[in-house]
PDB file of C-alpha atoms in Angstrom:
ATOM      1  CA  MET A   8     220.011  74.422   0.413  1.00 59.00           C
ATOM      2  CA  THR A   9     222.627  72.738   2.634  1.00 76.00           C
ATOM      3  CA  GLU A  10     224.763  71.661  -0.334  1.00 81.00           C
ATOM      4  CA  GLU A  11     224.921  75.320  -1.452  1.00 82.00           C
ATOM      5  CA  MET A  12     226.132  76.375   1.978  1.00 82.00           C
ATOM      6  CA  ILE A  13     229.207  74.119   1.962  1.00 80.00           C
ATOM      7  CA  PRO A  14     231.391  76.297  -0.321  1.00 82.00           C
ATOM      8  CA  ILE A  15     230.065  79.473   1.269  1.00 88.00           C
ATOM      9  CA  VAL A  16     230.993  78.287   4.769  1.00 88.00           C
ATOM     10  CA  MET A  17     234.361  77.087   3.489  1.00 85.00           C
ATOM     11  CA  PHE A  18     235.305  80.443   2.032  1.00 90.00           C
ATOM     12  CA  ILE A  19     233.970  82.345   5.040  1.00 93.00           C
ATOM     13  CA  SER A  20     235.953  80.146   7.417  1.00 92.00           C
ATOM     14  CA  MET A  21     239.148  80.666   5.354  1.00 92.00           C
ATOM     15  CA  ALA A  22     238.558  84.430   5.468  1.00 94.00           C
ATOM     16  CA  VAL A  23     238.056  84.319   9.230  1.00 95.00           C
ATOM     17  CA  VAL A  24     241.304  82.302   9.686  1.00 94.00           C
ATOM     18  CA  PHE A  25     243.267  84.847   7.612  1.00 94.00           C
ATOM     19  CA  CYS A  26     241.740  87.773   9.466  1.00 96.00           C
ATOM     20  CA  VAL A  27     242.660  86.225  12.823  1.00 96.00           C
ATOM     21  CA  LEU A  28     246.224  85.574  11.641  1.00 94.00           C
ATOM     22  CA  PHE A  29     246.619  89.194  10.426  1.00 95.00           C
ATOM     23  CA  TRP A  30     245.103  90.520  13.653  1.00 95.00           C
ATOM     24  CA  PHE A  31     247.573  88.578  15.825  1.00 93.00           C
ATOM     25  CA  ARG A  32     250.513  89.739  13.673  1.00 91.00           C
ATOM     26  CA  TYR A  33     249.307  93.332  13.977  1.00 93.00           C
ATOM     27  CA  LYS A  34     248.880  92.923  17.745  1.00 93.00           C
ATOM     28  CA  GLN A  35     252.389  91.452  18.095  1.00 87.00           C
ATOM     29  CA  ARG A  36     253.962  94.348  16.169  1.00 86.00           C
ATOM     30  CA  ASN A  37     251.957  96.894  18.179  1.00 89.00           C
ATOM     31  CA  ASP A  38     253.107  95.335  21.435  1.00 88.00           C
ATOM     32  CA  MET A  39     256.717  95.385  20.231  1.00 83.00           C
ATOM     33  CA  GLN A  40     256.427  99.101  19.443  1.00 84.00           C
ATOM     34  CA  GLN A  41     254.906  99.764  22.831  1.00 89.00           C
ATOM     35  CA  THR A  42     257.841  97.954  24.437  1.00 83.00           C
ATOM     36  CA  PHE A  43     260.268 100.156  22.491  1.00 81.00           C
ATOM     37  CA  ARG A  44     258.405 103.267  23.488  1.00 86.00           C
ATOM     38  CA  THR A  45     258.346 102.326  27.153  1.00 88.00           C
ATOM     39  CA  ALA A  46     262.086 101.585  27.116  1.00 82.00           C
ATOM     40  CA  LEU A  47     262.818 104.913  25.478  1.00 83.00           C
ATOM     41  CA  ASP A  48     260.560 106.760  27.964  1.00 87.00           C
ATOM     42  CA  LYS A  49     262.449 105.209  30.880  1.00 87.00           C
ATOM     43  CA  GLY A  50     265.754 106.439  29.375  1.00 84.00           C
ATOM     44  CA  GLN A  51     267.166 103.117  28.256  1.00 82.00           C
ATOM     45  CA  GLU A  52     269.403 103.099  25.214  1.00 81.00           C
ATOM     46  CA  LEU A  53     268.243 100.831  22.400  1.00 77.00           C
ATOM     47  CA  THR A  54     271.152  99.586  20.321  1.00 79.00           C
ATOM     48  CA  PRO A  55     270.546  98.040  16.894  1.00 79.00           C
ATOM     49  CA  GLU A  56     271.472  94.622  18.363  1.00 79.00           C
ATOM     50  CA  VAL A  57     268.823  94.879  21.083  1.00 75.00           C
ATOM     51  CA  ILE A  58     266.185  96.008  18.575  1.00 74.00           C
ATOM     52  CA  ASP A  59     267.072  93.164  16.195  1.00 76.00           C
ATOM     53  CA  ARG A  60     266.979  90.604  19.065  1.00 74.00           C
ATOM     54  CA  LEU A  61     263.595  91.881  20.337  1.00 71.00           C
ATOM     55  CA  GLY A  62     262.106  92.218  16.872  1.00 69.00           C
ATOM     56  CA  HIS A  63     263.323  88.879  15.510  1.00 73.00           C
ATOM     57  CA  PRO A  64     263.707  86.294  18.237  1.00 71.00           C
ATOM     58  CA  LYS A  65     265.786  83.260  17.441  1.00 74.00           C
ATOM     59  CA  PRO A  66     263.705  80.221  16.534  1.00 75.00           C
ATOM     60  CA  SER A  67     263.829  77.186  18.769  1.00 78.00           C
ATOM     61  CA  LYS A  68     266.376  74.459  17.994  1.00 80.00           C
ATOM     62  CA  ASP A  69     263.599  71.872  17.709  1.00 87.00           C
ATOM     63  CA  LYS A  70     261.258  73.874  15.528  1.00 89.00           C
ATOM     64  CA  ASP A  71     261.824  71.625  12.517  1.00 90.00           C
ATOM     65  CA  LEU A  72     261.152  68.536  14.615  1.00 92.00           C
ATOM     66  CA  ARG A  73     257.883  69.940  15.920  1.00 94.00           C
ATOM     67  CA  LEU A  74     256.739  71.082  12.482  1.00 94.00           C
ATOM     68  CA  GLY A  75     257.612  67.702  11.022  1.00 95.00           C
ATOM     69  CA  ILE A  76     255.629  65.836  13.637  1.00 96.00           C
ATOM     70  CA  ILE A  77     252.612  68.148  13.122  1.00 96.00           C
ATOM     71  CA  TRP A  78     252.659  67.677   9.314  1.00 95.00           C
ATOM     72  CA  LEU A  79     252.993  63.894   9.695  1.00 96.00           C
ATOM     73  CA  ALA A  80     250.073  63.873  12.152  1.00 96.00           C
ATOM     74  CA  ILE A  81     247.990  65.767   9.651  1.00 95.00           C
ATOM     75  CA  ALA A  82     248.857  63.135   6.961  1.00 95.00           C
ATOM     76  CA  VAL A  83     247.994  60.305   9.355  1.00 95.00           C
ATOM     77  CA  GLY A  84     244.672  61.989  10.212  1.00 94.00           C
ATOM     78  CA  MET A  85     243.791  62.295   6.526  1.00 92.00           C
ATOM     79  CA  VAL A  86     244.547  58.558   6.015  1.00 92.00           C
ATOM     80  CA  LEU A  87     242.327  57.687   9.004  1.00 92.00           C
ATOM     81  CA  ILE A  88     239.515  59.813   7.554  1.00 91.00           C
ATOM     82  CA  GLY A  89     239.927  57.829   4.362  1.00 89.00           C
ATOM     83  CA  PHE A  90     239.498  54.560   6.314  1.00 89.00           C
ATOM     84  CA  ALA A  91     236.336  55.966   7.887  1.00 90.00           C
ATOM     85  CA  ILE A  92     234.717  56.631   4.495  1.00 87.00           C
ATOM     86  CA  PRO A  93     233.338  53.342   3.084  1.00 85.00           C
ATOM     87  CA  GLU A  94     233.939  54.226  -0.628  1.00 87.00           C
ATOM     88  CA  PRO A  95     237.185  52.959  -2.108  1.00 82.00           C
ATOM     89  CA  ASP A  96     237.571  56.015  -4.324  1.00 86.00           C
ATOM     90  CA  ALA A  97     237.335  58.269  -1.283  1.00 84.00           C
ATOM     91  CA  PHE A  98     240.095  56.285   0.430  1.00 87.00           C
ATOM     92  CA  ARG A  99     242.393  56.642  -2.586  1.00 89.00           C
ATOM     93  CA  GLY A 100     241.598  60.409  -2.763  1.00 88.00           C
ATOM     94  CA  MET A 101     242.374  60.893   0.926  1.00 90.00           C
ATOM     95  CA  LEU A 102     245.577  58.845   0.553  1.00 91.00           C
ATOM     96  CA  ALA A 103     246.623  61.022  -2.365  1.00 91.00           C
ATOM     97  CA  GLY A 104     245.772  64.163  -0.396  1.00 91.00           C
ATOM     98  CA  ALA A 105     247.765  62.849   2.598  1.00 93.00           C
ATOM     99  CA  ALA A 106     250.881  62.475   0.442  1.00 94.00           C
ATOM    100  CA  PHE A 107     251.445  66.233   0.338  1.00 95.00           C
ATOM    101  CA  PRO A 108     251.529  66.888   4.125  1.00 95.00           C
ATOM    102  CA  PHE A 109     253.483  63.603   4.564  1.00 96.00           C
ATOM    103  CA  CYS A 110     256.213  64.907   2.192  1.00 96.00           C
ATOM    104  CA  ILE A 111     256.333  68.275   3.977  1.00 96.00           C
ATOM    105  CA  GLY A 112     256.634  66.506   7.337  1.00 96.00           C
ATOM    106  CA  ALA A 113     259.347  64.201   6.059  1.00 96.00           C
ATOM    107  CA  ALA A 114     261.257  67.211   4.695  1.00 95.00           C
ATOM    108  CA  TYR A 115     261.089  68.982   8.059  1.00 94.00           C
ATOM    109  CA  LEU A 116     262.316  65.845   9.854  1.00 94.00           C
ATOM    110  CA  LEU A 117     265.167  65.606   7.344  1.00 94.00           C
ATOM    111  CA  LEU A 118     266.031  69.274   7.959  1.00 92.00           C
ATOM    112  CA  HIS A 119     265.994  68.606  11.690  1.00 91.00           C
ATOM    113  CA  LYS A 120     268.366  65.706  11.201  1.00 91.00           C
ATOM    114  CA  ILE A 121     270.917  67.504   8.938  1.00 91.00           C
ATOM    115  CA  THR A 122     270.788  71.008  10.436  1.00 85.00           C
ATOM    116  CA  ASP A 123     273.616  71.967  12.766  1.00 75.00           C
ATOM    117  CA  ARG A 124     272.053  73.097  16.036  1.00 66.00           C
ATOM    118  CA  ASP A 125     274.125  75.271  18.339  1.00 59.00           C
TER     119      ASP A 125
END
């Protein structure tokens, strides 16, 4: 019975994560519209530049660095999980799985290095 629950729980947890992400995106857009309505009710003029700045804030200069560190930490965590499993095939599998987040993290660090930051 417990082995049958593993894929069910996995798919349910993925659905919950996506629902939460969509909910927060909806909430953020709703709050932004409420901000626009409040500004218009108070008589403030909203120029296209102000709307663009409020709707699409500039990303942080160090966003690539942070994302690269997070992806590398995920890769290191997967390798450490591979060490914790006593089977050699499991270690090789976790090492192979860790290669993907490692490459993404390395790419983000490379982007941080070569990107011109104002």
